[in-house]
Amino acid sequence: MEGTIKRHWEDVCNHNKEETKILGDKNDDPMCEGSENKFDFSVMSYNILSQDLLEDNSHLYKHCRRPVLHWSFRFPNILKEIKHFDADVLCLQEVQEDHYGTEIRPSLESLGYHCEYKMRTGRKPDGCAICFKHSKFSLLSVNPVEFYRRDVPLLDRDNVGLVLLLQPKIPSAASPAICVANTHLLYNPRRGDIKLTQLAMLLAEISSVAHQKDGSFCPIVMCGDFNSVPGSPLYSFIKEGKLNYEGLAIGKVSGQEQSSRGQRILSIPIWPPNLGISQNCVYEVQQVPKVEKTDSDLTQTQLDKTEVLVTAEKLSSKLQHHFSLSSVYSHYFPDTGIPEVTTCHSRSAITVDYIFYSAEKEGVAGQPGAEVALVGGLKLLARLSLLTEQDLWTVNGLPNENNSSDHLPLLAKFRLEL
Ligand code: KL2
């Protein structure tokens, strides 16, 4: 019997005391619930390793004892883990369709979850699921995203995403909705062009789902397996909201591999205009018909649309998006600088899984004496610590006797201030 690995909850919000004072809240416990001016919820992101992919890539699991690789051994462990952490929202990747129908969905429903699922297009029968506790949220909308596009030769891969809009259930208080997105981007380390386009498509869908009447966005949680490492151009684009990709080799986008020999440079633009997504990662309005019309024939809305098109046509090697996203994890252990890993098998031990969230902004930060202005957004309360590669090899890597995927689950506790 292999040993077990220890993960602990880290409180990450070091301003809790002060903010508690400002808000006039008598309860100092950051995890407290039941107050009317806040909504606390937890999120898990977990790539559970589909049995089909495990068998297709069996060379990655040669270090494992055979019995721990059987689905009949793995699933009870995965379910035990999910039950143990009891997150309010689950974003699962590599959910195999037959297992979802016969075991995963029924088991999660009996734990009080509502489950939504989007299967990949094409031949591989796995996909992304988002499940949430009935007791915490009601479902406002379900928005699946297919990254395969018959009309765009670049987009010939079958990855998908899923975006839900959830309404927090809070007695006697109005709350904004929360947008939860889940994806599993293309693995191929050499095809950063496709990965970036898939990400842009997910961001465009999130924009349209999270968009509120007043023009702002509701709080966002974006989870998944992005098949990209911390600090890579794809990762930096998510965090910074901008990326100048001029001269960047397609194999350098995700940072999974070092070499970029003989690789193409990203074309400008990366994806063609008929994808209908701007360089700002939002859906473009429908093409204005190019008929003979004078300006005076155009209504004001048509003029607005024309403007959008003109802006989009400018060729630039710059991508942008409109969210300000933070990562729950910081990817390195602060004391040692050793990397955290979220996946570990015989070929690699790296971070590719993330929970990103729209952090609340402190409107007047830096002004002494000023009260902290809370503008939408989420506050990260705590996260479940990750491990180093070395930690994982002391339990024979992944999957092992107790940890039944080649990824670790990521977990975060958030607060929405109302
Ligand atoms: O890295 V993953 O594992 O996020 O855990 O995402 C992909 C890979 C997943 C879905 O395509 O299958 C794994 N070498 C190693 N792993 C592979 C390969 C490969 N050639 N192809 C797919 N995967």
CSV table of C-alpha atoms and ligand atoms in Angstrom, one decimal:
chain,number,residue,atom,x,y,z
A,1,MET,CA,0.0,0.0,0.0
A,2,GLU,CA,1.4,3.3,-1.1
A,3,GLY,CA,1.4,6.3,1.3
A,4,THR,CA,-1.0,9.1,0.9
A,5,ILE,CA,-0.3,12.6,0.0
A,6,LYS,CA,-1.2,15.5,2.2
A,7,ARG,CA,-2.9,18.6,0.9
A,8,HIS,CA,-4.0,21.4,3.1
A,9,TRP,CA,-6.3,24.4,2.8
A,10,GLU,CA,-4.4,27.7,2.5
A,11,ASP,CA,-6.1,30.9,3.5
A,12,VAL,CA,-5.1,33.3,0.9
A,13,CYS,CA,-6.9,36.5,1.7
A,14,ASN,CA,-4.6,38.4,4.1
A,15,HIS,CA,-6.8,41.5,4.3
A,16,ASN,CA,-9.7,39.6,5.9
A,17,LYS,CA,-9.4,41.3,9.3
A,18,GLU,CA,-9.4,44.8,7.9
A,19,GLU,CA,-12.1,44.3,5.4
A,20,THR,CA,-14.2,42.6,8.0
A,21,LYS,CA,-13.9,45.8,10.1
A,22,ILE,CA,-14.7,48.0,7.2
A,23,LEU,CA,-17.8,46.0,6.4
A,24,GLY,CA,-18.8,46.1,10.0
A,25,ASP,CA,-19.1,42.3,10.2
A,26,LYS,CA,-18.7,40.8,13.6
A,27,ASN,CA,-17.6,37.5,12.4
A,28,ASP,CA,-13.8,37.2,11.8
A,29,ASP,CA,-14.0,33.7,10.3
A,30,PRO,CA,-13.4,34.1,6.6
A,31,MET,CA,-15.2,30.8,5.9
A,32,CYS,CA,-18.3,31.9,7.7
A,33,GLU,CA,-21.6,31.5,5.9
A,34,GLY,CA,-25.2,32.5,6.5
A,35,SER,CA,-24.7,36.3,6.4
A,36,GLU,CA,-27.0,38.2,4.1
A,37,ASN,CA,-24.3,40.4,2.5
A,38,LYS,CA,-22.1,37.7,1.1
A,39,PHE,CA,-22.3,34.5,-0.8
A,40,ASP,CA,-19.5,31.9,-0.3
A,41,PHE,CA,-19.0,29.0,-2.7
A,42,SER,CA,-16.3,26.5,-3.6
A,43,VAL,CA,-15.2,25.3,-7.0
A,44,MET,CA,-13.3,22.2,-8.0
A,45,SER,CA,-11.6,21.7,-11.4
A,46,TYR,CA,-10.6,18.1,-12.1
A,47,ASN,CA,-9.4,16.2,-15.2
A,48,ILE,CA,-10.5,12.7,-14.2
A,49,LEU,CA,-8.6,10.9,-17.1
A,50,SER,CA,-11.0,9.2,-19.4
A,51,GLN,CA,-10.5,5.4,-19.6
A,52,ASP,CA,-10.3,5.6,-23.4
A,53,LEU,CA,-7.4,8.1,-23.3
A,54,LEU,CA,-5.7,6.1,-20.6
A,55,GLU,CA,-5.8,3.1,-22.9
A,56,ASP,CA,-4.8,5.0,-26.0
A,57,ASN,CA,-1.7,6.5,-24.2
A,58,SER,CA,-0.8,3.5,-22.1
A,59,HIS,CA,2.9,4.3,-22.5
A,60,LEU,CA,2.4,7.2,-20.1
A,61,TYR,CA,1.3,4.9,-17.3
A,62,LYS,CA,4.0,2.2,-17.4
A,63,HIS,CA,5.0,3.2,-13.8
A,64,CYS,CA,1.6,2.2,-12.5
A,65,ARG,CA,0.6,-1.2,-11.1
A,66,ARG,CA,-2.0,-2.7,-13.5
A,67,PRO,CA,-5.0,-2.9,-11.1
A,68,VAL,CA,-4.9,0.8,-10.3
A,69,LEU,CA,-5.6,1.6,-14.0
A,70,HIS,CA,-8.9,-0.1,-14.2
A,71,TRP,CA,-12.0,2.1,-14.3
A,72,SER,CA,-13.7,-0.1,-11.8
A,73,PHE,CA,-10.8,0.7,-9.4
A,74,ARG,CA,-10.5,4.4,-10.3
A,75,PHE,CA,-14.0,5.6,-10.3
A,76,PRO,CA,-14.8,4.8,-6.6
A,77,ASN,CA,-11.7,6.7,-5.6
A,78,ILE,CA,-12.6,9.7,-7.8
A,79,LEU,CA,-16.1,9.8,-6.4
A,80,LYS,CA,-14.8,9.5,-2.8
A,81,GLU,CA,-12.5,12.5,-3.5
A,82,ILE,CA,-15.4,14.6,-5.0
A,83,LYS,CA,-17.6,13.6,-2.0
A,84,HIS,CA,-14.9,14.5,0.5
A,85,PHE,CA,-14.2,18.0,-0.9
A,86,ASP,CA,-17.9,18.6,-1.4
A,87,ALA,CA,-17.4,21.6,-3.7
A,88,ASP,CA,-20.5,23.6,-4.8
A,89,VAL,CA,-19.3,23.6,-8.4
A,90,LEU,CA,-17.4,20.9,-10.2
A,91,CYS,CA,-15.7,21.5,-13.5
A,92,LEU,CA,-14.6,18.1,-14.8
A,93,GLN,CA,-12.6,17.3,-17.9
A,94,GLU,CA,-12.1,14.0,-19.7
A,95,VAL,CA,-15.5,12.8,-18.7
A,96,GLN,CA,-16.2,9.7,-20.9
A,97,GLU,CA,-19.7,9.6,-22.3
A,98,ASP,CA,-20.6,6.1,-21.3
A,99,HIS,CA,-19.3,6.4,-17.8
A,100,TYR,CA,-21.0,9.8,-17.5
A,101,GLY,CA,-24.4,8.2,-18.4
A,102,THR,CA,-24.1,5.1,-16.3
A,103,GLU,CA,-22.1,6.1,-13.3
A,104,ILE,CA,-20.8,9.7,-13.0
A,105,ARG,CA,-24.0,11.6,-13.5
A,106,PRO,CA,-26.2,9.3,-11.4
A,107,SER,CA,-23.6,9.3,-8.5
A,108,LEU,CA,-23.3,13.1,-8.6
A,109,GLU,CA,-27.0,13.6,-8.8
A,110,SER,CA,-27.4,11.5,-5.6
A,111,LEU,CA,-24.9,13.9,-4.0
A,112,GLY,CA,-27.2,16.8,-4.8
A,113,TYR,CA,-25.6,18.1,-8.0
A,114,HIS,CA,-27.3,19.2,-11.2
A,115,CYS,CA,-25.1,18.1,-14.1
A,116,GLU,CA,-24.5,19.6,-17.5
A,117,TYR,CA,-22.3,17.9,-20.1
A,118,LYS,CA,-20.7,18.7,-23.4
A,119,MET,CA,-19.1,15.9,-25.3
A,120,ARG,CA,-16.3,16.5,-27.8
A,121,THR,CA,-17.1,16.4,-31.4
A,122,GLY,CA,-15.5,13.7,-33.5
A,123,ARG,CA,-14.5,10.2,-32.5
A,124,LYS,CA,-13.1,10.5,-28.9
A,125,PRO,CA,-16.0,10.0,-26.5
A,126,ASP,CA,-15.1,12.3,-23.7
A,127,GLY,CA,-16.1,15.8,-22.8
A,128,CYS,CA,-16.5,18.5,-20.1
A,129,ALA,CA,-19.0,18.5,-17.3
A,130,ILE,CA,-20.1,21.3,-15.0
A,131,CYS,CA,-22.1,20.2,-12.0
A,132,PHE,CA,-23.4,22.4,-9.3
A,133,LYS,CA,-25.3,22.0,-6.0
A,134,HIS,CA,-29.0,22.5,-6.3
A,135,SER,CA,-29.0,23.9,-2.8
A,136,LYS,CA,-26.6,26.7,-3.9
A,137,PHE,CA,-27.5,27.7,-7.4
A,138,SER,CA,-30.3,27.7,-10.0
A,139,LEU,CA,-29.5,27.3,-13.7
A,140,LEU,CA,-30.0,30.4,-15.9
A,141,SER,CA,-28.4,29.2,-19.1
A,142,VAL,CA,-26.3,26.4,-20.7
A,143,ASN,CA,-23.9,27.4,-23.5
A,144,PRO,CA,-21.8,24.6,-25.1
A,145,VAL,CA,-18.9,25.7,-27.3
A,146,GLU,CA,-17.5,23.5,-30.1
A,147,PHE,CA,-14.1,24.4,-31.3
A,148,TYR,CA,-14.4,22.4,-34.5
A,149,ARG,CA,-15.5,24.5,-37.4
A,150,ARG,CA,-16.1,23.0,-40.8
A,151,ASP,CA,-15.7,26.4,-42.5
A,152,VAL,CA,-12.4,27.2,-40.8
A,153,PRO,CA,-9.5,24.8,-41.9
A,154,LEU,CA,-7.4,25.9,-38.9
A,155,LEU,CA,-10.1,24.6,-36.5
A,156,ASP,CA,-10.0,20.9,-37.3
A,157,ARG,CA,-9.8,19.7,-33.7
A,158,ASP,CA,-12.6,18.3,-31.6
A,159,ASN,CA,-12.1,20.1,-28.3
A,160,VAL,CA,-15.0,21.8,-26.6
A,161,GLY,CA,-16.0,24.1,-23.8
A,162,LEU,CA,-19.1,24.6,-21.7
A,163,VAL,CA,-20.3,27.9,-20.1
A,164,LEU,CA,-23.1,28.1,-17.5
A,165,LEU,CA,-24.8,31.1,-16.1
A,166,LEU,CA,-25.7,30.3,-12.5
A,167,GLN,CA,-27.9,32.2,-10.1
A,168,PRO,CA,-26.8,32.1,-6.4
A,169,LYS,CA,-29.6,31.1,-4.1
A,170,ILE,CA,-29.6,33.7,-1.4
A,171,PRO,CA,-32.5,34.4,0.9
A,172,SER,CA,-33.6,38.0,0.8
A,173,ALA,CA,-30.8,39.5,-1.2
A,174,ALA,CA,-30.3,40.3,-4.9
A,175,SER,CA,-27.2,38.8,-6.3
A,176,PRO,CA,-25.6,39.0,-9.7
A,177,ALA,CA,-25.4,35.7,-11.7
A,178,ILE,CA,-22.0,33.9,-11.8
A,179,CYS,CA,-20.6,32.7,-15.1
A,180,VAL,CA,-18.8,29.4,-14.9
A,181,ALA,CA,-16.7,28.1,-17.8
A,182,ASN,CA,-15.0,24.8,-18.3
A,183,THR,CA,-12.7,23.6,-21.1
A,184,HIS,CA,-10.1,21.2,-22.2
A,185,LEU,CA,-7.9,22.8,-24.8
A,186,LEU,CA,-6.0,20.9,-27.5
A,187,TYR,CA,-3.1,18.9,-26.2
A,188,ASN,CA,-0.7,19.0,-29.3
A,189,PRO,CA,2.3,21.0,-28.0
A,190,ARG,CA,3.1,22.2,-31.5
A,191,ARG,CA,-0.3,23.8,-32.3
A,192,GLY,CA,-0.4,26.9,-30.3
A,193,ASP,CA,-2.2,28.6,-33.2
A,194,ILE,CA,-5.2,26.3,-32.6
A,195,LYS,CA,-5.0,26.5,-28.8
A,196,LEU,CA,-5.1,30.3,-28.9
A,197,THR,CA,-8.0,30.3,-31.3
A,198,GLN,CA,-9.9,27.8,-29.1
A,199,LEU,CA,-9.2,30.1,-26.1
A,200,ALA,CA,-10.5,33.1,-28.0
A,201,MET,CA,-13.7,31.2,-28.9
A,202,LEU,CA,-14.2,30.3,-25.2
A,203,LEU,CA,-13.6,34.0,-24.1
A,204,ALA,CA,-16.1,35.2,-26.8
A,205,GLU,CA,-18.7,32.9,-25.4
A,206,ILE,CA,-18.0,34.0,-21.8
A,207,SER,CA,-18.3,37.6,-23.0
A,208,SER,CA,-21.7,37.0,-24.4
A,209,VAL,CA,-22.9,35.0,-21.4
A,210,ALA,CA,-21.5,37.1,-18.6
A,211,HIS,CA,-22.5,40.4,-20.3
A,212,GLN,CA,-24.9,42.4,-18.1
A,213,LYS,CA,-27.5,45.1,-19.0
A,214,ASP,CA,-25.3,47.9,-17.7
A,215,GLY,CA,-22.4,46.8,-20.0
A,216,SER,CA,-20.3,45.3,-17.3
A,217,PHE,CA,-19.7,41.6,-16.7
A,218,CYS,CA,-21.0,39.4,-13.9
A,219,PRO,CA,-18.4,37.5,-11.8
A,220,ILE,CA,-16.5,34.8,-13.8
A,221,VAL,CA,-14.9,31.6,-13.0
A,222,MET,CA,-13.0,29.9,-15.8
A,223,CYS,CA,-11.6,26.4,-15.1
A,224,GLY,CA,-10.0,23.7,-17.1
A,225,ASP,CA,-7.1,21.9,-18.6
A,226,PHE,CA,-5.5,24.5,-20.9
A,227,ASN,CA,-2.6,22.3,-21.9
A,228,SER,CA,-0.3,25.3,-21.4
A,229,VAL,CA,2.1,26.0,-18.6
A,230,PRO,CA,2.4,29.0,-16.3
A,231,GLY,CA,4.2,31.9,-17.9
A,232,SER,CA,3.6,30.7,-21.4
A,233,PRO,CA,2.2,33.2,-23.9
A,234,LEU,CA,-1.2,31.5,-23.7
A,235,TYR,CA,-1.2,31.7,-19.9
A,236,SER,CA,0.0,35.3,-20.0
A,237,PHE,CA,-2.7,36.3,-22.4
A,238,ILE,CA,-5.3,35.0,-20.0
A,239,LYS,CA,-3.8,36.9,-17.1
A,240,GLU,CA,-2.7,40.1,-18.7
A,241,GLY,CA,-5.7,40.5,-21.1
A,242,LYS,CA,-3.3,41.2,-24.0
A,243,LEU,CA,-0.8,39.4,-26.1
A,244,ASN,CA,1.5,40.7,-28.9
A,245,TYR,CA,2.2,37.5,-30.8
A,246,GLU,CA,4.4,39.0,-33.5
A,247,GLY,CA,7.2,36.6,-34.4
A,248,LEU,CA,6.0,33.9,-32.0
A,249,ALA,CA,6.5,30.3,-33.1
A,250,ILE,CA,3.4,28.2,-32.9
A,251,GLY,CA,5.2,25.6,-30.7
A,252,LYS,CA,6.1,28.3,-28.1
A,253,VAL,CA,2.5,29.3,-27.3
A,254,SER,CA,1.8,26.7,-24.6
A,255,GLY,CA,5.3,26.2,-23.2
A,256,GLN,CA,4.8,22.5,-22.9
A,257,GLU,CA,8.0,21.8,-25.0
A,258,GLN,CA,11.2,23.7,-25.3
A,259,SER,CA,12.2,23.2,-28.9
A,260,SER,CA,10.8,25.4,-31.7
A,261,ARG,CA,13.0,24.2,-34.5
A,262,GLY,CA,11.5,24.4,-37.9
A,263,GLN,CA,8.2,25.8,-36.6
A,264,ARG,CA,6.0,28.2,-38.3
A,265,ILE,CA,5.5,31.7,-36.9
A,266,LEU,CA,1.9,32.6,-35.9
A,267,SER,CA,0.2,34.2,-38.9
A,268,ILE,CA,-1.4,37.6,-38.5
A,269,PRO,CA,-4.2,37.4,-37.8
A,270,ILE,CA,-4.1,33.9,-36.2
A,271,TRP,CA,-7.7,33.0,-37.3
A,272,PRO,CA,-9.6,34.1,-40.4
A,273,PRO,CA,-12.3,36.7,-40.3
A,274,ASN,CA,-15.1,34.2,-41.1
A,275,LEU,CA,-14.7,32.8,-37.6
A,276,GLY,CA,-16.6,35.9,-36.6
A,277,ILE,CA,-14.4,36.6,-33.5
A,278,SER,CA,-12.6,39.9,-33.2
A,279,GLN,CA,-9.0,40.4,-32.0
A,280,ASN,CA,-10.6,41.4,-28.7
A,281,CYS,CA,-12.1,38.0,-28.3
A,282,VAL,CA,-15.8,39.0,-28.8
A,283,TYR,CA,-18.3,37.9,-31.4
A,284,GLU,CA,-18.4,40.3,-34.3
A,285,VAL,CA,-21.8,41.6,-35.4
A,286,GLN,CA,-23.1,40.0,-38.5
A,287,GLN,CA,-21.5,41.2,-41.7
A,288,VAL,CA,-23.2,44.2,-43.1
A,289,PRO,CA,-24.4,43.3,-46.6
A,290,LYS,CA,-22.2,44.9,-49.2
A,291,VAL,CA,-25.0,46.3,-51.4
A,292,GLU,CA,-25.0,49.7,-53.1
A,293,LYS,CA,-26.2,51.9,-50.4
A,294,THR,CA,-25.4,55.4,-49.5
A,295,ASP,CA,-24.7,56.5,-46.0
A,296,SER,CA,-28.1,58.1,-45.8
A,297,ASP,CA,-29.7,54.7,-46.5
A,298,LEU,CA,-28.1,53.2,-43.5
A,299,THR,CA,-29.9,53.2,-40.1
A,300,GLN,CA,-27.9,54.2,-37.1
A,301,THR,CA,-27.5,50.5,-36.0
A,302,GLN,CA,-26.1,49.6,-39.4
A,303,LEU,CA,-23.6,52.4,-39.1
A,304,ASP,CA,-22.5,51.1,-35.7
A,305,LYS,CA,-22.0,47.7,-37.1
A,306,THR,CA,-20.0,49.1,-40.0
A,307,GLU,CA,-17.7,50.7,-37.5
A,308,VAL,CA,-17.1,47.5,-35.7
A,309,LEU,CA,-16.1,45.9,-39.0
A,310,VAL,CA,-13.7,48.6,-40.0
A,311,THR,CA,-11.9,48.3,-36.6
A,312,ALA,CA,-11.7,44.5,-36.9
A,313,GLU,CA,-10.2,44.7,-40.4
A,314,LYS,CA,-7.1,46.5,-39.2
A,315,LEU,CA,-4.3,43.9,-39.2
A,316,SER,CA,-2.5,43.7,-35.9
A,317,SER,CA,-0.5,41.1,-34.1
A,318,LYS,CA,-2.2,42.0,-30.8
A,319,LEU,CA,-4.9,40.1,-29.0
A,320,GLN,CA,-6.9,41.4,-26.1
A,321,HIS,CA,-9.8,40.3,-23.9
A,322,HIS,CA,-12.0,42.3,-21.6
A,323,PHE,CA,-11.8,40.4,-18.4
A,324,SER,CA,-9.4,40.9,-15.6
A,325,LEU,CA,-8.6,37.4,-14.5
A,326,SER,CA,-6.5,36.1,-11.7
A,327,SER,CA,-5.3,32.6,-11.0
A,328,VAL,CA,-6.2,30.8,-7.8
A,329,TYR,CA,-2.8,29.2,-7.7
A,330,SER,CA,0.6,30.9,-7.9
A,331,HIS,CA,2.3,27.9,-9.5
A,332,TYR,CA,5.5,28.0,-7.3
A,333,PHE,CA,6.0,27.3,-3.7
A,334,PRO,CA,7.0,30.6,-2.2
A,335,ASP,CA,9.7,29.3,0.1
A,336,THR,CA,11.6,27.1,-2.3
A,337,GLY,CA,10.6,28.3,-5.8
A,338,ILE,CA,9.8,24.7,-6.7
A,339,PRO,CA,7.0,24.4,-9.3
A,340,GLU,CA,3.5,23.1,-8.3
A,341,VAL,CA,2.3,20.4,-10.6
A,342,THR,CA,-1.3,19.5,-11.5
A,343,THR,CA,-0.5,16.5,-13.7
A,344,CYS,CA,2.1,13.9,-13.4
A,345,HIS,CA,2.9,10.8,-15.4
A,346,SER,CA,5.9,9.1,-16.9
A,347,ARG,CA,6.5,11.9,-19.6
A,348,SER,CA,5.8,15.1,-17.7
A,349,ALA,CA,5.0,16.7,-14.3
A,350,ILE,CA,3.7,20.2,-14.9
A,351,THR,CA,0.8,22.7,-14.3
A,352,VAL,CA,-1.7,22.7,-17.1
A,353,ASP,CA,-4.9,23.0,-15.0
A,354,TYR,CA,-6.2,26.3,-13.7
A,355,ILE,CA,-9.0,28.0,-11.9
A,356,PHE,CA,-9.1,31.6,-13.1
A,357,TYR,CA,-11.6,34.1,-11.6
A,358,SER,CA,-12.5,37.8,-12.0
A,359,ALA,CA,-11.1,39.3,-8.8
A,360,GLU,CA,-12.9,42.1,-7.1
A,361,LYS,CA,-11.2,45.4,-7.6
A,362,GLU,CA,-10.4,47.7,-4.8
A,363,GLY,CA,-11.6,50.9,-6.4
A,364,VAL,CA,-9.6,53.4,-4.4
A,365,ALA,CA,-6.7,51.2,-3.3
A,366,GLY,CA,-3.7,53.1,-2.1
A,367,GLN,CA,-5.5,56.1,-0.9
A,368,PRO,CA,-4.9,56.2,2.9
A,369,GLY,CA,-8.1,56.3,5.0
A,370,ALA,CA,-10.3,55.6,2.0
A,371,GLU,CA,-12.8,52.8,2.3
A,372,VAL,CA,-12.3,49.8,0.1
A,373,ALA,CA,-14.7,50.1,-2.7
A,374,LEU,CA,-16.0,46.7,-3.7
A,375,VAL,CA,-16.7,46.4,-7.4
A,376,GLY,CA,-18.4,43.2,-8.5
A,377,GLY,CA,-15.8,40.4,-8.7
A,378,LEU,CA,-14.9,37.5,-6.4
A,379,LYS,CA,-12.7,37.3,-3.4
A,380,LEU,CA,-10.5,34.3,-3.1
A,381,LEU,CA,-10.7,33.0,0.4
A,382,ALA,CA,-8.7,29.8,0.3
A,383,ARG,CA,-7.3,27.1,-2.0
A,384,LEU,CA,-6.3,23.5,-1.5
A,385,SER,CA,-2.5,23.3,-1.7
A,386,LEU,CA,-0.9,21.6,-4.7
A,387,LEU,CA,2.2,19.4,-4.6
A,388,THR,CA,5.7,19.2,-6.2
A,389,GLU,CA,6.7,16.5,-8.7
A,390,GLN,CA,8.9,15.0,-5.9
A,391,ASP,CA,5.9,14.7,-3.5
A,392,LEU,CA,4.1,12.8,-6.2
A,393,TRP,CA,6.9,10.4,-7.0
A,394,THR,CA,7.0,9.4,-3.3
A,395,VAL,CA,3.5,7.9,-3.9
A,396,ASN,CA,4.6,6.4,-7.2
A,397,GLY,CA,3.3,9.3,-9.4
A,398,LEU,CA,-0.2,9.4,-10.9
A,399,PRO,CA,-2.5,7.6,-11.0
A,400,ASN,CA,-1.8,5.6,-7.8
A,401,GLU,CA,-3.6,3.5,-5.2
A,402,ASN,CA,-5.4,6.6,-3.8
A,403,ASN,CA,-5.2,9.2,-6.5
A,404,SER,CA,-6.9,7.8,-9.5
A,405,SER,CA,-6.3,10.4,-12.3
A,406,ASP,CA,-3.1,11.6,-13.8
A,407,HIS,CA,-4.2,15.1,-12.6
A,408,LEU,CA,-4.9,16.4,-9.2
A,409,PRO,CA,-8.1,18.2,-8.4
A,410,LEU,CA,-7.8,22.0,-7.9
A,411,LEU,CA,-10.0,23.6,-5.3
A,412,ALA,CA,-10.9,27.1,-4.3
A,413,LYS,CA,-13.3,28.9,-2.0
A,414,PHE,CA,-14.7,32.2,-3.2
A,415,ARG,CA,-16.7,35.0,-1.7
A,416,LEU,CA,-19.1,37.2,-3.6
A,417,GLU,CA,-19.7,40.4,-1.6
A,418,LEU,CA,-23.2,41.8,-2.1
B,1,KL2,O1,-2.2,16.7,-21.3
B,1,KL2,V1,-3.9,16.0,-21.0
B,1,KL2,O2,-3.4,14.4,-21.8
B,1,KL2,O3,-4.4,17.7,-20.6
B,1,KL2,O4,-3.8,15.4,-19.4
B,1,KL2,O5,-4.8,16.3,-22.7
B,1,KL2,C1,-4.6,15.3,-23.6
B,1,KL2,C2,-3.4,14.5,-23.2
B,1,KL2,C3,-5.7,14.3,-23.6
B,1,KL2,C4,-6.8,14.7,-24.6
B,1,KL2,O6,-6.3,14.8,-25.9
B,1,KL2,O7,-5.1,13.1,-24.0
B,1,KL2,C5,-3.7,13.1,-23.7
B,1,KL2,N1,0.9,12.3,-25.7
B,1,KL2,C6,0.5,12.4,-24.5
B,1,KL2,N2,-0.8,12.7,-24.1
B,1,KL2,C7,-1.7,12.7,-25.0
B,1,KL2,C8,-1.4,12.5,-26.4
B,1,KL2,C9,0.0,12.3,-26.7
B,1,KL2,N3,0.4,12.1,-28.0
B,1,KL2,N4,-2.5,12.6,-27.1
B,1,KL2,C10,-3.5,12.9,-26.2
B,1,KL2,N5,-3.0,12.9,-25.0
